[in-house]
Coordinates of C-alpha atoms in Angstrom, one line a residue:
X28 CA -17.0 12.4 40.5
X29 CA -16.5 10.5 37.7
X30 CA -13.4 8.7 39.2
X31 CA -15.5 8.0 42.2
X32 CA -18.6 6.4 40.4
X33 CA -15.9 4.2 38.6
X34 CA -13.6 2.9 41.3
X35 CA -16.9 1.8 43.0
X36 CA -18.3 0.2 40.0
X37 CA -15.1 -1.7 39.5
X38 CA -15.2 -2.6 43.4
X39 CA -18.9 -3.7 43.4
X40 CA -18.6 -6.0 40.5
X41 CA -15.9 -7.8 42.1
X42 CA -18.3 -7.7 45.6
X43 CA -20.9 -9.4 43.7
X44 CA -18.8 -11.9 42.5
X45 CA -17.8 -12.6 46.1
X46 CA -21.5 -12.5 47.4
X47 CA -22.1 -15.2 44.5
X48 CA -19.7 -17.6 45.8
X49 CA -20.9 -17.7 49.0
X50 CA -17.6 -17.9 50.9
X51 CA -18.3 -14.6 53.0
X52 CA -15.3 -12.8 51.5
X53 CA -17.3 -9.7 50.2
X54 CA -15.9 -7.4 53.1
X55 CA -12.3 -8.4 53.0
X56 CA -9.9 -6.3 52.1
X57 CA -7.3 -9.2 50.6
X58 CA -9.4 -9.9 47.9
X59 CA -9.5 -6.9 46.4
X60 CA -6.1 -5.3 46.9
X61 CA -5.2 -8.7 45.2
X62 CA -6.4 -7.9 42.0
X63 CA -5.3 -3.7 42.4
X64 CA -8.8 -2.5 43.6
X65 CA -9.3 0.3 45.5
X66 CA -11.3 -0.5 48.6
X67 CA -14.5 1.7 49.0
X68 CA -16.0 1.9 52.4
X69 CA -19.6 1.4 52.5
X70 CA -20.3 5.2 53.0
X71 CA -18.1 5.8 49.8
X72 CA -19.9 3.5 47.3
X73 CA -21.9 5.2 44.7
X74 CA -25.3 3.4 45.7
X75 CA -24.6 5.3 49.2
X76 CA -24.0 8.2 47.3
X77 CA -26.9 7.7 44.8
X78 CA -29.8 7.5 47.8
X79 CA -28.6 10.8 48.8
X80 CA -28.6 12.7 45.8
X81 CA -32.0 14.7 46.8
X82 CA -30.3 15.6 49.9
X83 CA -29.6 18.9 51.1
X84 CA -26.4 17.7 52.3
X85 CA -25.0 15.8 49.6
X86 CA -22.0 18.1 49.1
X87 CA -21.3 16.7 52.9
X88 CA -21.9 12.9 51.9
X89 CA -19.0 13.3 49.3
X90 CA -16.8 15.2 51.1
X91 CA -16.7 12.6 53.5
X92 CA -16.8 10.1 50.8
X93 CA -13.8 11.4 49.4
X94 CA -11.9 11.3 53.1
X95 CA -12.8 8.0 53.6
X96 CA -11.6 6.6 50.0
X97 CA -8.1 8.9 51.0
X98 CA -7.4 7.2 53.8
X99 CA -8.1 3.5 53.0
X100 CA -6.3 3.8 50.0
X101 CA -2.3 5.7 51.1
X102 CA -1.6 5.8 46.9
X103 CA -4.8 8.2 46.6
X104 CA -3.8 11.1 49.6
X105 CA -4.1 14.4 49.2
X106 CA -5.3 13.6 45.8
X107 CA -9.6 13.9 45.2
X108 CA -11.6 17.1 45.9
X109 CA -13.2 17.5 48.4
X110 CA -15.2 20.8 48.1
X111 CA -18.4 19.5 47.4
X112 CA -20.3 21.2 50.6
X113 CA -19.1 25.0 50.1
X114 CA -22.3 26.8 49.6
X115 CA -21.6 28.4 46.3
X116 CA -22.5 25.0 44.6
X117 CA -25.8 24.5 44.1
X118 CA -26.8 20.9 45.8
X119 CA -29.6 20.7 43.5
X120 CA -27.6 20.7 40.4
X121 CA -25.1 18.8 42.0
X122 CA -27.4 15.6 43.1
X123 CA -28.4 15.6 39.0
X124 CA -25.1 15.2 38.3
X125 CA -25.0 12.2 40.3
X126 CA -28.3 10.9 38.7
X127 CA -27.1 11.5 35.3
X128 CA -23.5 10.0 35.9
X129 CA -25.2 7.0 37.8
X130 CA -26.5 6.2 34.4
X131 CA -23.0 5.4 33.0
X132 CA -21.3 2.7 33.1
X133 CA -17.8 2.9 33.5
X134 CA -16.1 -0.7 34.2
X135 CA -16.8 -4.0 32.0
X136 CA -14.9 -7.0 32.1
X137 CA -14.7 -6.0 27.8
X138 CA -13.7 -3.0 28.4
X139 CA -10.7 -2.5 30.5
X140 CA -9.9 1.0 29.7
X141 CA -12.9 2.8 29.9
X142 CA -12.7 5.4 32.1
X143 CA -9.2 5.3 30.8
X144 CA -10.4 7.2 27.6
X145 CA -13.6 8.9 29.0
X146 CA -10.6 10.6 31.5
X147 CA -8.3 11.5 27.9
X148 CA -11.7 12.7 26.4
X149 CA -12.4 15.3 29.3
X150 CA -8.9 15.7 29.4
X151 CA -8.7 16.8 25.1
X152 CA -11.7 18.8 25.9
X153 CA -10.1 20.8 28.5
X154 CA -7.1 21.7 26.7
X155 CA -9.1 22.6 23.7
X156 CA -11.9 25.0 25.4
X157 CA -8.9 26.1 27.8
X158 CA -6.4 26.9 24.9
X159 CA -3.0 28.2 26.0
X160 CA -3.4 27.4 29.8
X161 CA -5.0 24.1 29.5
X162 CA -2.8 22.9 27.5
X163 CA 0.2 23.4 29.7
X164 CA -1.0 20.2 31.0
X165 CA -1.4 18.1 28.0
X166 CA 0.2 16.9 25.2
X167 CA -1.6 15.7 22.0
X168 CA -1.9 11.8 22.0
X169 CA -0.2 11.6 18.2
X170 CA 2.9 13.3 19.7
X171 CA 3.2 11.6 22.7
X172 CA 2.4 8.3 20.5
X173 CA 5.3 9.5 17.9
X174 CA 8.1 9.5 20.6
X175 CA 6.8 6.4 22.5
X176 CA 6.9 4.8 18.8
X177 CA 10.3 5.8 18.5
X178 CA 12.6 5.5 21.7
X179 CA 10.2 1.9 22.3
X180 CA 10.2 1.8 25.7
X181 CA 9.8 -2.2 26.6
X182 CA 11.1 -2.5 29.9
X183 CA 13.4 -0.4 32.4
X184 CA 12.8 2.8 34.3
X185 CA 11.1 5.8 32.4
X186 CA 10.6 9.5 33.4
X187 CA 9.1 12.6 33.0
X188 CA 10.5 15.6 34.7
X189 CA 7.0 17.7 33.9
X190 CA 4.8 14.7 33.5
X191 CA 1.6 16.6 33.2
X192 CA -1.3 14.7 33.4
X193 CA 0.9 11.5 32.5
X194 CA 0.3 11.2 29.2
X195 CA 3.6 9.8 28.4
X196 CA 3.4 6.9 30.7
X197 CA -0.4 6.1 29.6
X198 CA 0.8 5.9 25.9
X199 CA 4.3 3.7 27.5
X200 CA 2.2 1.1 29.0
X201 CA 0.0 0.8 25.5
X202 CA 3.1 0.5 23.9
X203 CA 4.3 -2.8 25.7
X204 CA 0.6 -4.2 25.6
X205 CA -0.1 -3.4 22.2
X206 CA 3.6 -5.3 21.7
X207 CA 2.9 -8.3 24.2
X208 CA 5.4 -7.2 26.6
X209 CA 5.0 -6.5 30.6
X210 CA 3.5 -4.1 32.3
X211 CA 5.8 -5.1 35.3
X212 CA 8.6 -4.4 33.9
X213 CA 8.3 -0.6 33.6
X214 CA 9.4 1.7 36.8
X215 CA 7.2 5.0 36.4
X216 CA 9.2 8.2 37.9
X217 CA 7.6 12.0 37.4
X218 CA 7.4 15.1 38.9
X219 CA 4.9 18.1 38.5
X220 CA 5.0 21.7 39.6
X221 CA 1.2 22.5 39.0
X222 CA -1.0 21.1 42.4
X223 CA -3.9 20.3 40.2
X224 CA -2.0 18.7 37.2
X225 CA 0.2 16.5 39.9
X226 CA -3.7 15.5 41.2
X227 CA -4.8 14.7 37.9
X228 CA -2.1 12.5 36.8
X229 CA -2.0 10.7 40.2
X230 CA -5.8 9.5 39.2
X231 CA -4.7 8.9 35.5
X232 CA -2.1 6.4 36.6
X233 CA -4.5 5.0 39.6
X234 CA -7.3 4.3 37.0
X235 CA -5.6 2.6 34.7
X236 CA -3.4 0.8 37.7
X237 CA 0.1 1.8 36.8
X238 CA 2.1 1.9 39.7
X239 CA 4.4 5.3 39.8
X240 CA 6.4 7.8 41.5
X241 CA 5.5 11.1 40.8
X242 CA 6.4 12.2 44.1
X243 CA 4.4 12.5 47.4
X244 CA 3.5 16.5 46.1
X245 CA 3.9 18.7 43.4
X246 CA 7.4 20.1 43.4
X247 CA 9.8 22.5 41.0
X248 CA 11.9 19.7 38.7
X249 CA 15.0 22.7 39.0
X250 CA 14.6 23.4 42.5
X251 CA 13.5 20.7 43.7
X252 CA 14.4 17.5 42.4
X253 CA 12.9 14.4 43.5
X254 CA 14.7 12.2 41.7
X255 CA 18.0 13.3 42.2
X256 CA 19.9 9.6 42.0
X257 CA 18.0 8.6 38.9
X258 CA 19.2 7.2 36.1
X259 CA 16.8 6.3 33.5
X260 CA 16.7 4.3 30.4
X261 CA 14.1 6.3 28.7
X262 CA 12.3 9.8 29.3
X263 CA 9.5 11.4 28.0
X264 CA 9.0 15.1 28.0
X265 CA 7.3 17.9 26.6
X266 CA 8.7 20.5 28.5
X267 CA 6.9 24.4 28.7
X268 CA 8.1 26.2 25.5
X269 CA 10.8 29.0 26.2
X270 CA 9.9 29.4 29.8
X271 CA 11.5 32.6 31.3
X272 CA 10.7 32.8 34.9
X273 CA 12.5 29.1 35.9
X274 CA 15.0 30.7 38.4
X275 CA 18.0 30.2 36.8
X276 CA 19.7 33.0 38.5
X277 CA 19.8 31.0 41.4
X278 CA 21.3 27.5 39.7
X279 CA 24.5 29.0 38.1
X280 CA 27.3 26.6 39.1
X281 CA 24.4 23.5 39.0
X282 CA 26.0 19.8 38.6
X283 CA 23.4 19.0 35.7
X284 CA 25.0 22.2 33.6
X285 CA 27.9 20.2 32.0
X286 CA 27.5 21.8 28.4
X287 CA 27.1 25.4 29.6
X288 CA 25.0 27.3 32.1
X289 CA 21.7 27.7 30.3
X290 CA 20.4 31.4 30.4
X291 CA 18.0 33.0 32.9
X292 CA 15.6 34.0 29.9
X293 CA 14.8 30.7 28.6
X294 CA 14.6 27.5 30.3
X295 CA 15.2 24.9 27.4
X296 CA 18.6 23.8 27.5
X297 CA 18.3 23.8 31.2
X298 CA 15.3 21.0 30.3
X299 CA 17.5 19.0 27.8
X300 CA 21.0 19.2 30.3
X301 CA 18.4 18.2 33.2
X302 CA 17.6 15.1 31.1
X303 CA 20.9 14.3 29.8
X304 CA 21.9 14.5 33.6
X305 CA 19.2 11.6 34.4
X306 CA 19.9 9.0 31.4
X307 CA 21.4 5.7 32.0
X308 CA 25.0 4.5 29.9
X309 CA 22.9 3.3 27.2
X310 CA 19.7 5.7 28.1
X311 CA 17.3 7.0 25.3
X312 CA 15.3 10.3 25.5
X313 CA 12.6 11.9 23.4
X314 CA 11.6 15.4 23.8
X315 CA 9.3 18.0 22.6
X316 CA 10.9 21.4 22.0
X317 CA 10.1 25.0 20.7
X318 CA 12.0 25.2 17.2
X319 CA 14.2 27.9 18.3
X320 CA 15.9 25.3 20.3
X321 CA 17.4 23.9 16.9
X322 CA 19.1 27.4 16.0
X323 CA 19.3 29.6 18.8
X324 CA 22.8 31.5 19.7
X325 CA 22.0 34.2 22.0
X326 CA 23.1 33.5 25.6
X327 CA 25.3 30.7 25.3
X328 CA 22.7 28.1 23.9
X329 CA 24.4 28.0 20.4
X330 CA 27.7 26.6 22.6
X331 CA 25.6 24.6 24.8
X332 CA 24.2 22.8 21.4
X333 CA 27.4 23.2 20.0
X334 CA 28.8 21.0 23.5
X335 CA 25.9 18.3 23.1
X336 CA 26.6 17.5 19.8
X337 CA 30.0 17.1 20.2
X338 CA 29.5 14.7 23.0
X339 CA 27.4 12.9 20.2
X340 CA 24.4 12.3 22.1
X341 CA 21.9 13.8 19.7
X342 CA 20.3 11.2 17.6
X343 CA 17.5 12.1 15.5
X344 CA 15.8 15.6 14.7
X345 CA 12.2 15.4 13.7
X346 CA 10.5 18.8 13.0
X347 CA 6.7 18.4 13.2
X348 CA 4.1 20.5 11.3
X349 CA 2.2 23.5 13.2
X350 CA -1.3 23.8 14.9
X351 CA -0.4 20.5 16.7
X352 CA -0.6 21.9 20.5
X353 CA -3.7 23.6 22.2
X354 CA -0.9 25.9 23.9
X355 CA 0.7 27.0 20.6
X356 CA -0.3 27.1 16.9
X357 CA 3.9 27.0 16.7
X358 CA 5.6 24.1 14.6
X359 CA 8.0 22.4 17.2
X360 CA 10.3 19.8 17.2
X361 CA 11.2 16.3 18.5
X362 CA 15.0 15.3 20.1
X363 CA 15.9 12.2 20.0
X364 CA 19.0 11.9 22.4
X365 CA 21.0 8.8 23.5
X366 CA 23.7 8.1 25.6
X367 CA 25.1 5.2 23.5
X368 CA 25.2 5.9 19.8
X369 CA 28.2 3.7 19.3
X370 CA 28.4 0.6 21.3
X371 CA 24.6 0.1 22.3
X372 CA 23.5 -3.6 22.5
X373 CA 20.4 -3.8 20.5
X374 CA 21.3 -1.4 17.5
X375 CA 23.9 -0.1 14.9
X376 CA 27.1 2.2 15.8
X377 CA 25.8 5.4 14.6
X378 CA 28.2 7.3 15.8
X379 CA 28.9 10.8 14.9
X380 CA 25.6 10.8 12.5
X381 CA 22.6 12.0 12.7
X382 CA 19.5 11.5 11.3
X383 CA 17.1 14.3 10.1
X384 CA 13.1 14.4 9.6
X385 CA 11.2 17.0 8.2
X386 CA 7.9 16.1 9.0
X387 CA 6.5 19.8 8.5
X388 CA 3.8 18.9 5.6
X389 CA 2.6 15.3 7.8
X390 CA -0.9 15.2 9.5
X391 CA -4.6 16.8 9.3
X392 CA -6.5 19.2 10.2
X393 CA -9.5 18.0 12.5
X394 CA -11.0 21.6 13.1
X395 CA -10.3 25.0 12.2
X396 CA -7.2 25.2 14.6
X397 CA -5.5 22.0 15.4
X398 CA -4.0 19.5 13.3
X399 CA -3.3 15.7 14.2
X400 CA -0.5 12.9 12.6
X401 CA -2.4 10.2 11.2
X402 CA -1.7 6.4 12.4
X403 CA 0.2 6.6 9.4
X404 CA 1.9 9.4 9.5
X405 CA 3.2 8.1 13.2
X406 CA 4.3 5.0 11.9
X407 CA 6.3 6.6 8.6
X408 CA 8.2 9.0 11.3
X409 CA 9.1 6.3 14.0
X410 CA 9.4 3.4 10.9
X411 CA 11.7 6.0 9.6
X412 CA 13.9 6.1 12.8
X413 CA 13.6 2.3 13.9
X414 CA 15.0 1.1 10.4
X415 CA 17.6 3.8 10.4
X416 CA 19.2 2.2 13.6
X417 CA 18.9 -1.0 13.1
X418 CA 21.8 -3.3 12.6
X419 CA 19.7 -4.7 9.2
X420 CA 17.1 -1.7 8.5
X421 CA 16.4 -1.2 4.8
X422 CA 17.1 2.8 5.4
X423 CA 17.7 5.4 2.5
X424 CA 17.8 8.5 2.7
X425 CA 14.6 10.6 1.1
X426 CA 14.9 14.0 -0.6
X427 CA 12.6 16.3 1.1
X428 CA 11.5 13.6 4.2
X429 CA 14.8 12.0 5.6
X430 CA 18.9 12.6 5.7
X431 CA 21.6 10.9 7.8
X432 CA 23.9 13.6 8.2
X433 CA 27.3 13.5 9.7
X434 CA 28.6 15.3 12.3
X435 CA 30.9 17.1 10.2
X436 CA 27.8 18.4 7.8
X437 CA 26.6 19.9 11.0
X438 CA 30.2 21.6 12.0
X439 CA 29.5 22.9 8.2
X440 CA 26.4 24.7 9.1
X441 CA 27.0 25.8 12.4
X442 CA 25.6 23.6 14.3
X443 CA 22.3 24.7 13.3
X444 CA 19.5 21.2 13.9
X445 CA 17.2 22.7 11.3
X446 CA 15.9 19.6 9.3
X447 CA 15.2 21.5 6.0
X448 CA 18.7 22.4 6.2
X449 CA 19.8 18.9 5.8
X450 CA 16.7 16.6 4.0
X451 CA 16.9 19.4 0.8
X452 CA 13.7 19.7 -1.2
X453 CA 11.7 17.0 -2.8
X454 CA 11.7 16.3 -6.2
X455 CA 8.4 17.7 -8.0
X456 CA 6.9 14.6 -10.3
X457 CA 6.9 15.5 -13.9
X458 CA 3.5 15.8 -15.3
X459 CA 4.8 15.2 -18.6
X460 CA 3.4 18.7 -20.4
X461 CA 6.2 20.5 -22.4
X462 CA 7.6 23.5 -20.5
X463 CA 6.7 25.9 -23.6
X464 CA 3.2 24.8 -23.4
X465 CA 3.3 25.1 -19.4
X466 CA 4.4 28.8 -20.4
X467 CA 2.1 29.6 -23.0
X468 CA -0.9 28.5 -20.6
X469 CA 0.3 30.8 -17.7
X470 CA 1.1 33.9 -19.9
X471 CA -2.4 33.7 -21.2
X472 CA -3.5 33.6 -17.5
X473 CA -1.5 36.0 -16.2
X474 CA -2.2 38.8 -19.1
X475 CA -6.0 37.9 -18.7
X476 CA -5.3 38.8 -14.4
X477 CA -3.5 41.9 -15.9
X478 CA -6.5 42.9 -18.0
X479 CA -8.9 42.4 -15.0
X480 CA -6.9 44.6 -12.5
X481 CA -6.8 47.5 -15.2
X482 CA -10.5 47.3 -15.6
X483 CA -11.1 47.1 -12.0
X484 CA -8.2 50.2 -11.6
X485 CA -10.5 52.2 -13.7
X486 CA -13.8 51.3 -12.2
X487 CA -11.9 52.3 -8.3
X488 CA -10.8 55.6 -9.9
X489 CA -14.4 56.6 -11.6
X490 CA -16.0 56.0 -8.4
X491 CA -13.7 57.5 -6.3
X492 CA -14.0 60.8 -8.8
X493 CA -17.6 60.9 -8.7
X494 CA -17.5 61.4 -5.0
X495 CA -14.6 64.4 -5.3
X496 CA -11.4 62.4 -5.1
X497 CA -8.9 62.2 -7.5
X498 CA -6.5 59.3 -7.7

């Protein structure tokens, strides 16, 4: 509904406009498409929809409003819901809603994103009230930010083989605005399994105008792989944790399972081999994983790392704090792969090296269950990263935060991606009081604790006698 009120808003503002200058131009279709507005029919607009809102048959009027919008604009097919007339929704309800939504406004000349963030608002919301199934869907802004931050995505084809609601693109095409760069010269490609979450990123990319192929329908990314000749200089992913159901059974002898066939009973080296498969020569991928992806040996995983690393395409290794997801109160971690470590155009050979992150003790909590990175906390991880690949970067490593390991440290432990294995402990600042006085003072507490629990020991056992029980 909300989409709806706002592609008409944005398509009667420029009608106006037309109607002021008098040329006659108001109904033709040029002069919208030219500036990427959706035509609305006349029966589509919200001030046709608003007039009817006492109406018995209202849920009708937006069915048919949604039809209409479908088939003038090919990019929007199969995509709004049109369910408004079944008789279990109340129309009197339902024509308030349109009252109180006709009161917002949700297009501004000022404001070009609007409905861009009322739609990640709802969309947050969800997740949160939804819990584990909504957020299958969604992936928390300061993630998606942190990897976008990272692999910098300026210009070239990206991808997300279980794009969600598209939050990964959204936060690509910020990137390049917020760093003066081109919209244009990003090529979108995604696929979804869920129906619904394929609908609702089709409307997140069509509101905020991003041209992108997510496919004409929701498909399986193993099964059915629309993208098959792709190669892509950058993808996105935050892939379902540990997924066991994928069919894997049926994908044994697959093309994309160079490393190792991944097992049946847990889809994630499937996801990273999948994306390995689809980067260009000199392609860079960031990826959300469960942690057990970092140390895993049961069922071949522990070679299939063991085969990855050895091809050196595993950059950086960031492990991230828990109570970031909706879905998971888990800590996971980020992969940083890359096809070209050594002779890449833009940055350093960092060839057989690695660098690890333990990011574990980063971000905030903004309720009782789920923790966010701050701005700053985004730009220390990705700063971190960026100035460690650089030709020039002023990197060191950090005791506790950062190391650049070799390939032959990670031989050493097994191939194990563990961060903490690598970055050590940090140093603990010296507060400058003597140690015997530091032990004096917790002696004296402790034998005071000691004191307590005897008395309180005591007090348990009296009461417990005076009722008949001896302790």
């Amino acid at each position: 509904m909300i989409f709806l009120k706002y592609i008409s808003d944005k398509f009667e503002m420029k009608y106006n406009e037309l109607v002021e200058e008098g040329e006659g131009f108001e109904e033709d279709r040029d002069e919208y498409t030219a500036e990427n507005i959706f035509w609305v029919p006349k029966q589509s607009r919200w001030s046709f929809i608003k007039d009817r809102a006492k109406d018995p048959k209202i849920g009708q009027y937006i069915d048919e409003a949604m039809i209409e919008i479908e088939k003038e604009n090919p990019s929007l097919r199969g995509v709004l819901d049109k369910r408004y007339a079944r008789p279990e929704i109340d129309k009197r309800r339902l024509g308030e809603l349109i009252d109180l939504i006709s009161t917002i406004k949700l297009h501004s000349k000022q404001e070009k994103d609007l409905l861009g963030r009322v739609y990640e608002y709802f969309l947050g919301k969800f997740a949160s009230a939804e819990g584990k199934g909504g957020g299958e869907f969604y992936t928390p802004q300061s993630v998606v930010k942190t990897l976008v931050e990272m692999i910098e995505p300026y210009e070239g084809r990206i991808y997300d083989p279980c794009c969600g609601s598209g939050g990964m693109f959204v936060q690509s095409e910020k990137f390049v605005e917020r760093h003066q760069g081109k919209i244009d010269n990003l090529s979108i490609y995604g696929q979804e399994l869920n129906s619904t979450t394929w609908k609702l990123c089709k409307m997140n990319l069509a509101i905020r105008g991003i041209e992108g192929n997510i496919g004409e329908h929701h498909a399986d990314t193993f099964h059915n792989d629309l993208h098959k000749t792709l190669k892509a200089d950058f993808i996105l992913a935050n892939p379902p944790f540990n997924v066991s159901d994928w069919g894997g059974n049926e994908l044994v002898d697959d093309v994309r399972w160079k490393f190792g066939t991944p097992p049946a009973s847990n889809a994630n080296y499937a996801w990273l081999q999948h994306m390995i498969y689809h980067l260009s020569p000199n392609g860079a991928a960031g990826i959300v994983l469960a942690n057990g992806s970092l140390s895993s040996n049961t069922s071949n995983e522990g070679e299939i790392r063991k085969n990855i690393l050895e091809a050196d395409l595993v950059d950086a290794i960031v492990a991230l704090p828990d109570k970031l997801f909706y879905s998971t109160g888990i800590p996971v971690s980020l992969w940083i792969l890359n096809r070209n470590k050594k002779n890449h155009p833009k940055y350093r050979s960092r060839e057989h090296e690695i660098l690890f992150i333990d990011a574990r003790n980063m971000g905030q909590m903004v309720d009782r269950r789920l923790r966010e990175l701050t701005e700053e906390d985004i730009q220390k991880i990705a700063g971190t990263y960026r100035n460690w690949r650089k030709p020039d970067g002023e990197y060191e490593d950090i005791k506790g935060f950062c190391k650049s390991a070799t390939l032959e440290d990670v031989r050493q432990n097994d191939y194990v991606l563990t961060p903490g294995r690598y970055v050590g402990i940090s140093d603990v600042e010296d507060d400058g009081i003597p140690f015997e006085e530091k032990m004096e003072t917790l002696t004296s507490e402790l034998r005071e604790l000691f004191e307590k629990s005897h008395r309180l020991e005591e007090e348990i056992r009296k009461n417990l006698g005076g009722i008949g029980y001896e302790v």
